[in-house]
Amino acid sequence: MLSQDGDSKKGEEHLPFIGAHDELQLPRHGQRRFIPNTTAWARVYIAVLHVLIATLLWALYRQASIPTHYPKPEIGRTWSPAHHLIEYELNDEHTNNHTHYTKYSGPPSDDQDKAWDELIRPIFFNVSLEEVVKAEESVPDELTELEDGGYLAILGVYHELHCLRQLRFWLYRDRYYPNVTEKGSEYIHNHLDHCLETLRLTIQCHANTALYTFHWADPADIQPSTKSNSRSVCAKWEPIEAWAYSRRVAISPVYTEKHPMI
């Protein structure tokens, strides 16, 4: 503050350009002024934000990576020369109507026999020694060798179709076994028991989870009937059948006699 003669008062400091409102911001004598470090707080905020975002992204990734179903265990599965043929499609075919027949079902006829013959015809095929080894099958000395070379083989699906046809033959045995003997009947029963067990294993292995419900198809019915609108994922049959026909041997294959053990 200036005196009348224009000199500064003793002990006072001349502070230019500071107004009365600015004086409130000056620290008092003996008091340190606190100036917040905004840069440090910003860094802490950004670091915490990054941690939260990373945690959220990780949680979303974990949720997306958890399978909603258990995939087929391919590791350890035995190799097959037909594995590469498998393609899948949706199928909504059902057999709920007991009076509606396909070309494979219902009372036997010549046309039905022809359809089954065509279905089962490529049951046997010629497998090479290399394929046998790759599939971890029996050693060559235990295999049935075909007369023209190679070894006799069958795909599991054709074994199961064979079993179904054998059951069908016995269901209509008046047509297919009109003169069966007691010994023949005993053999067929044992064969069919094997077939039933084969089909049980396959049915449980593939475990069809399609939903079936029950309804009264006719008010006069004494029990309800099944129905289903479900769609199942099924293997396409055409590529498998085409491959089987391309590799097939005769339905009554000619093979060499079993070699005597040396």
C-alpha positions as MATLAB code, in Angstrom:
seq = 'MLSQDGDSKKGEEHLPFIGAHDELQLPRHGQRRFIPNTTAWARVYIAVLHVLIATLLWALYRQASIPTHYPKPEIGRTWSPAHHLIEYELNDEHTNNHTHYTKYSGPPSDDQDKAWDELIRPIFFNVSLEEVVKAEESVPDELTELEDGGYLAILGVYHELHCLRQLRFWLYRDRYYPNVTEKGSEYIHNHLDHCLETLRLTIQCHANTALYTFHWADPADIQPSTKSNSRSVCAKWEPIEAWAYSRRVAISPVYTEKHPMI';
ca = [
       0.000    0.000    0.000;
       1.413    3.370   -0.988;
       1.805    6.342    1.405;
       0.950    9.840    0.502;
       4.523   10.516   -0.532;
       4.354    7.528   -2.904;
       6.801    5.325   -0.961;
       5.903    1.842    0.156;
       5.185    1.342    3.820;
       7.983   -0.305    5.671;
       7.612   -4.101    5.870;
       4.826   -4.290    3.342;
       5.176   -5.866   -0.087;
       3.735   -4.304   -3.129;
       1.638   -6.937   -5.019;
       0.501   -5.618   -8.358;
      -2.524   -6.929  -10.261;
      -4.199   -8.564   -7.267;
      -7.691   -7.483   -6.468;
      -9.639   -7.841   -3.245;
     -11.298  -11.094   -4.370;
      -7.910  -12.607   -5.115;
      -6.656  -11.965   -1.626;
      -8.984  -14.703   -0.305;
      -7.053  -17.281   -2.331;
      -3.718  -16.410   -0.835;
      -2.520  -18.658    1.978;
      -2.533  -17.128    5.409;
       0.667  -16.636    7.246;
       2.087  -20.014    8.332;
      -0.522  -22.095    6.395;
       0.441  -24.267    3.403;
      -1.770  -23.964    0.430;
      -3.285  -27.354   -0.797;
      -3.457  -27.658   -4.542;
      -5.165  -30.918   -5.664;
      -3.113  -33.057   -8.059;
      -5.775  -33.621  -10.715;
      -3.368  -35.519  -12.982;
      -2.754  -38.215  -10.356;
      -6.483  -38.643   -9.668;
      -7.163  -38.970  -13.382;
      -4.582  -41.725  -13.665;
      -6.115  -43.652  -10.767;
      -9.598  -43.259  -12.279;
      -8.452  -44.491  -15.697;
      -6.617  -47.463  -14.157;
      -9.687  -48.518  -12.141;
     -11.884  -48.090  -15.236;
      -9.558  -50.307  -17.277;
      -9.658  -53.006  -14.598;
     -13.463  -52.928  -14.531;
     -13.713  -53.109  -18.315;
     -11.183  -55.963  -18.483;
     -13.087  -57.859  -15.778;
     -16.370  -57.385  -17.640;
     -14.880  -58.537  -20.949;
     -13.339  -61.601  -19.305;
     -16.679  -62.497  -17.696;
     -18.448  -62.157  -21.056;
     -15.767  -64.276  -22.744;
     -16.048  -67.000  -20.118;
     -19.827  -67.031  -20.445;
     -19.628  -67.307  -24.228;
     -16.978  -70.022  -24.093;
     -18.966  -72.285  -21.751;
     -20.673  -74.819  -24.059;
     -24.423  -75.192  -23.778;
     -23.978  -78.863  -24.653;
     -21.274  -81.431  -24.408;
     -19.629  -82.011  -27.788;
     -18.957  -85.491  -29.085;
     -15.618  -86.795  -27.809;
     -13.706  -87.244  -31.055;
     -10.442  -88.078  -29.299;
     -10.228  -91.834  -28.861;
     -12.898  -92.582  -31.436;
     -11.925  -95.475  -33.682;
     -11.224  -94.538  -37.287;
     -13.654  -95.659  -39.977;
     -13.359  -95.413  -43.770;
     -16.829  -93.839  -43.775;
     -16.379  -91.128  -41.129;
     -15.749  -88.428  -43.700;
     -19.147  -89.105  -45.279;
     -21.188  -87.917  -42.329;
     -23.331  -84.863  -43.040;
     -26.243  -83.726  -40.900;
     -29.722  -82.459  -41.630;
     -32.978  -81.784  -39.794;
     -35.548  -84.552  -40.031;
     -39.179  -84.397  -38.914;
     -40.185  -87.899  -39.996;
     -42.146  -89.891  -37.406;
     -44.110  -93.170  -37.310;
     -46.997  -92.279  -35.020;
     -49.796  -93.609  -37.192;
     -49.926  -97.397  -36.876;
     -52.000  -97.691  -40.018;
     -49.730  -95.555  -42.194;
     -46.995  -97.618  -43.817;
     -43.805  -96.747  -45.630;
     -42.216  -98.879  -48.331;
     -40.385 -100.752  -45.570;
     -43.280 -101.369  -43.185;
     -46.712 -102.941  -43.110;
     -47.812 -106.369  -44.352;
     -45.142 -107.875  -46.634;
     -45.406 -107.614  -50.401;
     -43.175 -108.077  -53.404;
     -42.551 -104.324  -53.648;
     -41.634 -104.193  -49.995;
     -39.237 -107.109  -50.343;
     -37.603 -105.295  -53.262;
     -37.215 -102.106  -51.211;
     -35.562 -103.984  -48.352;
     -33.305 -105.886  -50.756;
     -32.070 -102.602  -52.255;
     -31.577 -101.129  -48.787;
     -29.543 -104.051  -47.513;
     -27.678 -104.978  -50.714;
     -24.401 -103.097  -50.005;
     -24.114 -104.667  -46.552;
     -20.680 -106.227  -47.279;
     -17.684 -104.364  -48.630;
     -14.039 -105.009  -49.344;
     -11.667 -103.470  -46.795;
      -7.933 -103.192  -47.400;
      -5.251 -104.277  -44.967;
      -4.204 -100.631  -44.533;
      -7.759  -99.696  -43.520;
      -7.963 -102.653  -41.158;
      -4.790 -101.568  -39.376;
      -5.914  -97.935  -39.262;
      -9.214  -98.992  -37.704;
      -7.342 -101.017  -35.076;
      -9.164 -104.189  -36.096;
      -8.100 -107.816  -35.882;
      -4.748 -108.986  -37.127;
      -4.810 -110.360  -40.690;
      -4.582 -114.008  -39.609;
      -8.003 -113.650  -37.942;
      -9.723 -111.871  -40.821;
     -11.939 -113.357  -43.501;
     -10.092 -112.939  -46.776;
     -12.091 -112.512  -49.971;
     -11.281 -114.698  -52.919;
     -10.509 -111.656  -55.091;
      -8.324 -110.069  -52.428;
      -8.996 -107.788  -49.514;
     -11.047 -108.612  -46.440;
     -14.752 -108.873  -45.704;
     -16.202 -105.970  -43.696;
     -19.488 -104.295  -42.782;
     -20.480 -100.895  -41.410;
     -22.305 -100.832  -38.077;
     -25.395  -99.218  -39.599;
     -25.781 -102.119  -42.035;
     -25.387 -104.641  -39.243;
     -28.286 -102.925  -37.485;
     -30.412 -102.828  -40.646;
     -29.718 -106.538  -41.082;
     -30.981 -107.138  -37.543;
     -34.154 -105.189  -38.227;
     -34.822 -107.203  -41.349;
     -34.272 -110.471  -39.473;
     -36.810 -109.386  -36.856;
     -39.197 -108.521  -39.649;
     -38.687 -111.930  -41.237;
     -39.614 -113.599  -37.971;
     -42.640 -111.350  -37.475;
     -43.933 -112.586  -40.845;
     -42.396 -116.046  -40.614;
     -45.335 -117.640  -42.415;
     -44.036 -115.907  -45.531;
     -40.285 -116.023  -44.909;
     -39.878 -119.242  -42.869;
     -42.797 -121.409  -43.954;
     -40.976 -124.658  -43.394;
     -38.669 -123.804  -40.513;
     -37.541 -126.782  -38.456;
     -37.208 -126.916  -34.698;
     -33.438 -126.670  -34.993;
     -33.768 -123.783  -37.416;
     -36.210 -122.039  -35.084;
     -33.769 -122.375  -32.207;
     -30.970 -120.874  -34.295;
     -33.195 -117.961  -35.383;
     -34.226 -117.253  -31.786;
     -30.593 -117.067  -30.702;
     -29.776 -114.847  -33.675;
     -32.684 -112.527  -32.934;
     -31.715 -112.270  -29.284;
     -28.315 -111.063  -30.484;
     -30.071 -108.634  -32.831;
     -32.208 -107.209  -30.034;
     -29.111 -106.583  -27.945;
     -27.381 -104.945  -30.916;
     -30.293 -102.580  -31.406;
     -30.537 -101.828  -27.683;
     -26.894 -100.753  -27.605;
     -27.312  -98.574  -30.692;
     -30.532  -96.958  -29.473;
     -29.009  -96.070  -26.119;
     -25.772  -94.979  -27.765;
     -27.499  -92.400  -29.961;
     -30.191  -91.522  -27.368;
     -32.890  -89.804  -29.399;
     -34.171  -86.975  -27.167;
     -37.049  -85.915  -29.423;
     -40.216  -85.159  -27.468;
     -43.272  -87.342  -27.962;
     -46.653  -86.552  -26.427;
     -49.905  -88.497  -26.224;
     -53.325  -87.679  -27.601;
     -56.677  -89.286  -28.247;
     -56.609  -89.951  -31.981;
     -60.141  -91.360  -31.801;
     -62.641  -90.906  -28.954;
     -63.343  -94.627  -29.172;
     -59.720  -95.567  -28.486;
     -59.060  -97.363  -25.198;
     -55.585  -95.832  -24.867;
     -53.892  -92.672  -26.194;
     -51.538  -92.591  -29.151;
     -48.131  -90.978  -29.459;
     -47.496  -87.932  -31.585;
     -44.553  -85.638  -32.197;
     -43.767  -82.474  -34.117;
     -40.103  -82.627  -33.149;
     -37.232  -82.167  -35.554;
     -34.119  -84.238  -35.001;
     -30.581  -83.871  -36.300;
     -29.929  -86.935  -38.446;
     -27.087  -88.136  -40.597;
     -27.815  -87.896  -44.309;
     -28.312  -91.383  -45.634;
     -27.561  -90.795  -49.324;
     -23.767  -90.247  -49.035;
     -23.387  -93.337  -46.844;
     -25.454  -95.514  -49.162;
     -23.620  -94.263  -52.262;
     -20.261  -95.069  -50.645;
     -21.482  -98.511  -49.543;
     -22.614  -99.320  -53.083;
     -19.271  -98.154  -54.484;
     -17.381 -100.541  -52.178;
     -19.817 -103.424  -52.022;
     -19.159 -107.063  -52.722;
     -21.752 -109.733  -53.443;
     -24.562 -110.209  -50.939;
     -23.270 -113.782  -50.703;
     -19.523 -113.064  -50.776;
     -17.019 -115.645  -51.892;
     -14.201 -115.897  -49.382;
     -11.285 -118.231  -48.891;
     -11.359 -121.080  -46.436;
      -9.998 -120.382  -43.007;
      -6.302 -121.132  -42.910;
      -5.325 -123.799  -40.378;
      -3.393 -122.568  -37.380;
       0.282 -123.372  -37.743;
];
